[in-house]
Amino acid sequence: MTTPASPTSGVQLLEVAPELAGQRIDNFLRTQLKGVPKTLIYRILRKGEVRVNKGRIKPEYKLQAGDVVRVPPLRLAERDEPEPLAQGLLERLEAAIVYEDKGLIVLNKPAGIAVHGGSGLSYGVIEAFRQLRPDAKDLELVHRLDRDTSGLLMIAKKRSMLRHLHEALRGDGVDKRYMALVRGHWATAKKQVNAPLQKSNLRSGERMVEVNAEGKEALTVFRVLRRFGDFATLVEAKPVTGRTHQIRVHSKHAGHCIAGDSKYGDEQFTREIRDLGGKRLFLHAYALVVPLPEGGELRLEAPVDEVWARTLERLSA
């Protein structure tokens, strides 16, 4: 008879019943340790923390009747902690990492994933990374991207890195550049939009931003990257200030809404882009330059996703 797994986080000794002989250790633990995330089970196996008959084993080890499996203390989720996130999402975000060191993670965030939970969402990127990096106790977002915006997103693993990058962001030490597909022919001479922005909340609770003389100063520098006749233009946008929805509202103010923008966009233009397969907001944080605490700088670029690339191919056909 197999000793049932204890719900506590102490050491557990599990004796293997005859009918379970031949089962792989990883499958055995997944069955015995109810409620323990698979990622945690594979982590303790990989680190050699699980012992069989007091010896180390590999994840593919096949159990024998009478084996005694020692499971180390596990930190199980408390009742008020969020449920473990879907393995597919965690793997997708892990694969999206473009840079990581002892103090910083930078990922190429996919479009459609919020950076944090709230507004009806139980999770976001930061909640996912707290599960992916349980040993990093001080994980915090350095800045934010809108849910439907893709691209480079920084997560600090240490408070010292968070303070360093916030200080750099307040000055001019961080260079962030975006690509946006906008409606119409953006004039080469239109190199910047300098228009104050003000936030307001609609009755529905939705946040909207508009150009308003009473708002906060906002400046975005633009550069034409590629034209698609008079129908659309691919532009680079560099936000000098960091206001909510700044690039989206400044693009609209300039007369060139961003494709796929349900809040500030043009329905007809978005529909035509969607007909080409472009079912997303066409705003992507593609380039980042940040100073490192020990000196020097980190320069990163993130590729666009397949939907974006395929849509531009069809536009140019």
Coordinates of C-alpha atoms in Angstrom, one line a residue:
M1 CA 0.0 0.0 0.0
T2 CA 1.3 3.5 -0.9
T3 CA 1.5 6.0 1.9
P4 CA -0.7 8.9 0.9
A5 CA 0.9 12.3 0.3
S6 CA 0.7 14.6 3.3
P7 CA -0.9 18.0 2.6
T8 CA 1.7 19.7 4.7
S9 CA 5.0 21.0 3.3
G10 CA 7.2 18.7 5.4
V11 CA 9.4 15.8 4.2
Q12 CA 7.2 13.0 2.7
L13 CA 8.2 9.3 2.5
L14 CA 6.2 7.4 -0.1
E15 CA 6.4 3.6 -0.3
V16 CA 5.7 2.1 -3.7
A17 CA 2.9 -0.5 -3.8
P18 CA 3.5 -3.7 -6.0
E19 CA 0.8 -2.6 -8.5
L20 CA 2.8 0.6 -9.2
A21 CA 6.1 -1.2 -10.0
G22 CA 7.5 -0.1 -13.4
Q23 CA 6.0 3.4 -13.3
R24 CA 8.3 6.3 -14.0
I25 CA 9.1 8.5 -11.0
D26 CA 7.8 11.7 -12.6
N27 CA 4.4 10.1 -13.3
F28 CA 4.2 8.6 -9.9
L29 CA 4.8 12.0 -8.2
R30 CA 2.3 13.7 -10.4
T31 CA -0.3 11.2 -9.2
Q32 CA 0.7 11.3 -5.5
L33 CA 1.3 15.0 -5.1
K34 CA -2.2 16.3 -5.8
G35 CA -2.3 20.1 -6.2
V36 CA 1.5 20.4 -6.8
P37 CA 2.2 22.1 -10.1
K38 CA 4.0 19.9 -12.7
T39 CA 6.7 22.6 -13.1
L40 CA 7.6 22.2 -9.4
I41 CA 7.7 18.4 -9.6
Y42 CA 10.1 18.5 -12.6
R43 CA 12.2 21.1 -10.8
I44 CA 12.8 19.0 -7.7
L45 CA 13.5 16.0 -9.9
R46 CA 16.0 18.0 -12.1
K47 CA 17.8 19.4 -9.0
G48 CA 18.1 15.9 -7.5
E49 CA 16.0 16.7 -4.4
V50 CA 13.9 13.6 -4.8
R51 CA 15.6 10.4 -3.4
V52 CA 14.7 6.8 -3.9
N53 CA 16.0 4.4 -1.2
K54 CA 18.2 7.4 0.0
G55 CA 19.9 7.7 -3.4
R56 CA 19.5 10.2 -6.3
I57 CA 17.6 9.2 -9.4
K58 CA 16.8 10.5 -12.8
P59 CA 13.3 11.7 -13.9
E60 CA 13.0 8.6 -16.1
Y61 CA 13.8 6.2 -13.3
K62 CA 11.3 3.3 -13.1
L63 CA 10.1 2.4 -9.6
Q64 CA 10.2 -1.0 -8.1
A65 CA 7.8 -2.5 -5.5
G66 CA 8.9 -1.5 -2.0
D67 CA 10.9 1.5 -3.1
V68 CA 10.8 4.4 -0.6
V69 CA 10.6 7.8 -2.3
R70 CA 11.7 10.8 -0.2
V71 CA 10.0 14.1 -1.3
P72 CA 11.6 17.3 0.0
P73 CA 9.5 20.0 1.8
L74 CA 7.3 21.7 -0.8
R75 CA 5.7 25.2 -0.6
L76 CA 2.1 24.5 -1.6
A77 CA -0.2 27.3 -2.6
E78 CA -2.2 28.8 0.2
R79 CA -6.0 29.0 -0.4
D80 CA -5.8 32.7 -1.1
E81 CA -3.0 32.3 -3.7
P82 CA -3.9 32.2 -7.4
E83 CA -4.3 28.9 -9.1
P84 CA -1.2 27.7 -11.1
L85 CA -1.4 29.2 -14.6
A86 CA -1.8 27.1 -17.7
Q87 CA 1.4 25.3 -18.6
G88 CA 1.0 26.4 -22.2
L89 CA 1.0 30.1 -21.2
L90 CA 4.0 29.7 -18.9
E91 CA 6.0 27.9 -21.7
R92 CA 5.0 30.6 -24.2
L93 CA 6.3 33.4 -21.9
E94 CA 9.5 31.5 -21.0
A95 CA 10.1 31.1 -24.8
A96 CA 9.6 34.9 -25.2
I97 CA 12.5 35.9 -23.0
V98 CA 15.2 37.7 -25.1
Y99 CA 17.5 38.6 -22.3
E100 CA 18.0 37.5 -18.6
D101 CA 20.7 38.1 -16.0
K102 CA 20.8 38.2 -12.2
G103 CA 18.8 41.4 -12.0
L104 CA 16.7 41.7 -15.1
I105 CA 14.4 39.8 -17.5
V106 CA 13.4 41.3 -20.9
L107 CA 10.8 39.5 -22.9
N108 CA 9.2 40.0 -26.3
K109 CA 5.6 40.1 -24.9
P110 CA 3.0 38.6 -27.2
A111 CA 0.0 40.8 -28.2
G112 CA -3.1 40.0 -26.3
I113 CA -1.5 39.3 -22.9
A114 CA -1.9 41.9 -20.1
V115 CA 1.2 42.8 -18.1
H116 CA -0.7 42.3 -14.8
G117 CA -4.0 41.1 -13.5
G118 CA -6.9 43.4 -12.9
S119 CA -10.0 44.7 -14.7
G120 CA -11.5 41.2 -14.8
L121 CA -8.2 39.4 -15.5
S122 CA -6.9 37.1 -12.8
Y123 CA -3.3 37.1 -14.1
G124 CA -0.9 38.8 -16.4
V125 CA 2.8 38.6 -17.3
I126 CA 4.1 39.5 -13.8
E127 CA 1.9 36.9 -12.1
A128 CA 3.1 34.3 -14.6
F129 CA 6.8 35.1 -14.0
R130 CA 6.3 34.9 -10.3
Q131 CA 5.4 31.3 -10.9
L132 CA 8.2 30.8 -13.4
R133 CA 10.8 32.3 -11.1
P134 CA 9.6 31.4 -7.5
D135 CA 13.1 32.1 -6.1
A136 CA 13.1 35.7 -7.3
K137 CA 11.1 37.3 -4.4
D138 CA 11.3 40.9 -5.7
L139 CA 10.0 40.5 -9.3
E140 CA 8.4 43.8 -10.4
L141 CA 7.4 45.3 -13.7
V142 CA 9.8 48.1 -14.7
H143 CA 7.2 49.7 -17.1
R144 CA 4.1 48.7 -18.8
L145 CA 2.8 47.9 -22.3
D146 CA -0.9 47.9 -23.2
R147 CA -2.5 44.4 -23.4
D148 CA -2.7 44.4 -27.2
T149 CA 0.7 46.0 -27.8
S150 CA 3.6 43.5 -28.3
G151 CA 7.3 43.9 -27.8
L152 CA 10.1 44.4 -25.3
L153 CA 9.0 44.5 -21.7
M154 CA 11.4 44.7 -18.7
I155 CA 10.9 42.9 -15.4
A156 CA 13.3 43.7 -12.5
K157 CA 14.4 40.7 -10.4
K158 CA 16.0 42.9 -7.7
R159 CA 14.9 46.1 -6.0
S160 CA 18.2 47.7 -6.8
M161 CA 17.7 47.1 -10.5
L162 CA 14.1 48.4 -10.3
R163 CA 15.4 51.7 -8.7
H164 CA 18.2 52.0 -11.3
L165 CA 15.8 51.6 -14.2
H166 CA 13.1 53.9 -12.8
E167 CA 15.7 56.6 -12.4
A168 CA 16.9 56.0 -16.0
L169 CA 13.3 56.2 -17.2
R170 CA 12.7 59.5 -15.4
G171 CA 15.7 61.0 -17.2
D172 CA 16.6 60.3 -20.8
G173 CA 18.7 57.2 -20.1
V174 CA 16.3 54.7 -21.7
D175 CA 15.6 54.7 -25.5
K176 CA 12.4 52.8 -26.4
R177 CA 11.2 52.6 -30.0
Y178 CA 8.0 51.2 -31.4
M179 CA 6.8 50.3 -34.9
A180 CA 3.2 51.2 -35.8
L181 CA 1.2 50.5 -39.0
V182 CA -0.9 53.6 -39.5
R183 CA -3.6 54.7 -42.0
G184 CA -2.8 56.8 -45.0
H185 CA 0.4 58.6 -46.2
W186 CA 2.4 59.9 -43.3
A187 CA 4.3 62.9 -44.5
T188 CA 8.1 62.6 -44.2
A189 CA 8.2 66.2 -42.9
K190 CA 5.9 65.3 -39.9
K191 CA 8.7 64.3 -37.5
Q192 CA 7.0 64.8 -34.1
V193 CA 3.7 65.3 -32.3
N194 CA 3.8 67.6 -29.3
A195 CA 0.3 67.6 -27.8
P196 CA -0.8 67.4 -24.1
L197 CA -2.8 64.4 -23.0
Q198 CA -5.5 64.0 -20.4
K199 CA -7.0 60.8 -19.0
S200 CA -10.7 60.4 -18.3
N201 CA -12.9 57.5 -17.2
L202 CA -16.1 56.7 -19.0
R203 CA -19.2 55.5 -17.2
S204 CA -18.3 51.9 -18.1
G205 CA -15.0 52.4 -16.2
E206 CA -13.0 52.3 -19.4
R207 CA -10.0 54.6 -19.5
M208 CA -9.8 57.0 -22.4
V209 CA -7.1 59.5 -23.2
E210 CA -7.5 62.7 -25.3
V211 CA -5.5 65.7 -26.5
N212 CA -6.4 68.5 -24.1
A213 CA -4.7 71.7 -23.3
E214 CA -5.3 71.0 -19.6
G215 CA -3.5 67.7 -19.8
K216 CA 0.1 66.7 -19.2
E217 CA 2.9 67.5 -21.7
A218 CA 3.5 64.7 -24.2
L219 CA 5.9 64.4 -27.0
T220 CA 6.4 61.6 -29.6
V221 CA 9.0 61.6 -32.3
F222 CA 8.1 59.8 -35.6
R223 CA 10.0 58.5 -38.6
V224 CA 8.7 56.9 -41.7
L225 CA 10.0 53.3 -42.2
R226 CA 8.0 52.0 -45.2
R227 CA 5.1 53.0 -47.3
F228 CA 2.3 51.0 -48.8
G229 CA 1.1 53.5 -51.4
D230 CA -1.3 56.0 -49.9
F231 CA -3.2 53.3 -48.0
A232 CA -0.8 52.8 -45.1
T233 CA 2.6 53.7 -43.6
L234 CA 4.9 51.8 -41.3
V235 CA 6.3 54.4 -38.9
E236 CA 8.8 54.3 -36.0
A237 CA 7.6 56.1 -32.9
K238 CA 9.8 57.2 -30.0
P239 CA 7.9 58.4 -27.0
V240 CA 9.9 61.1 -25.3
T241 CA 7.4 61.3 -22.4
G242 CA 5.6 58.2 -21.1
R243 CA 1.9 58.9 -21.0
T244 CA -0.9 56.3 -21.1
H245 CA -1.8 55.4 -24.7
Q246 CA 0.5 58.2 -25.9
I247 CA 1.5 56.7 -29.3
R248 CA -2.0 55.6 -30.1
V249 CA -3.5 59.0 -29.3
H250 CA -0.7 61.0 -30.9
S251 CA -1.1 59.0 -34.1
K252 CA -4.8 59.7 -34.2
H253 CA -4.1 63.4 -33.5
A254 CA -1.8 63.4 -36.5
G255 CA -4.6 62.0 -38.7
H256 CA -3.1 58.5 -39.0
C257 CA -4.9 56.0 -36.7
I258 CA -3.1 52.7 -35.9
A259 CA -4.4 49.6 -37.5
G260 CA -6.4 47.3 -35.1
D261 CA -6.9 50.0 -32.5
S262 CA -10.4 49.4 -31.1
K263 CA -10.2 52.5 -28.9
Y264 CA -8.7 55.3 -31.1
G265 CA -8.7 53.7 -34.5
D266 CA -10.6 53.8 -37.7
E267 CA -13.1 50.9 -38.1
Q268 CA -12.9 50.8 -41.9
F269 CA -9.1 50.8 -42.0
T270 CA -8.9 48.2 -39.3
R271 CA -11.5 46.0 -41.2
E272 CA -9.4 46.2 -44.4
I273 CA -6.2 45.2 -42.5
R274 CA -8.1 42.3 -40.8
D275 CA -9.2 41.1 -44.2
L276 CA -5.5 40.7 -44.9
G277 CA -5.2 38.5 -41.8
G278 CA -4.0 41.3 -39.5
K279 CA -6.1 40.5 -36.5
R280 CA -4.2 42.5 -33.9
L281 CA -3.2 46.0 -32.8
F282 CA -0.3 47.0 -35.0
L283 CA 1.9 48.6 -32.3
H284 CA 5.1 46.8 -31.4
A285 CA 7.9 47.8 -29.0
Y286 CA 10.8 46.6 -31.2
A287 CA 14.0 48.4 -29.9
L288 CA 15.3 49.1 -26.4
V289 CA 18.6 50.7 -25.1
V290 CA 19.0 50.7 -21.3
P291 CA 22.0 51.6 -19.1
L292 CA 23.3 48.8 -16.9
P293 CA 24.1 49.5 -13.2
E294 CA 27.7 48.3 -13.6
G295 CA 28.3 50.5 -16.7
G296 CA 27.7 50.0 -20.4
E297 CA 24.3 49.5 -22.0
L298 CA 22.0 46.8 -23.1
R299 CA 20.8 47.0 -26.7
L300 CA 17.9 44.7 -27.8
E301 CA 15.6 44.3 -30.7
A302 CA 12.5 42.1 -30.9
P303 CA 11.1 40.6 -34.1
V304 CA 7.4 41.0 -34.9
D305 CA 5.1 38.0 -34.8
E306 CA 3.9 36.0 -37.8
V307 CA 0.5 37.8 -38.1
W308 CA 2.3 41.1 -38.4
A309 CA 4.9 39.9 -40.9
R310 CA 2.4 38.1 -43.1
T311 CA 0.1 41.1 -43.1
L312 CA 2.9 43.4 -44.3
E313 CA 3.8 40.9 -47.0
R314 CA 0.2 40.9 -48.3
L315 CA 0.1 44.7 -48.1
S316 CA 3.2 45.0 -50.3
A317 CA 2.0 42.3 -52.8

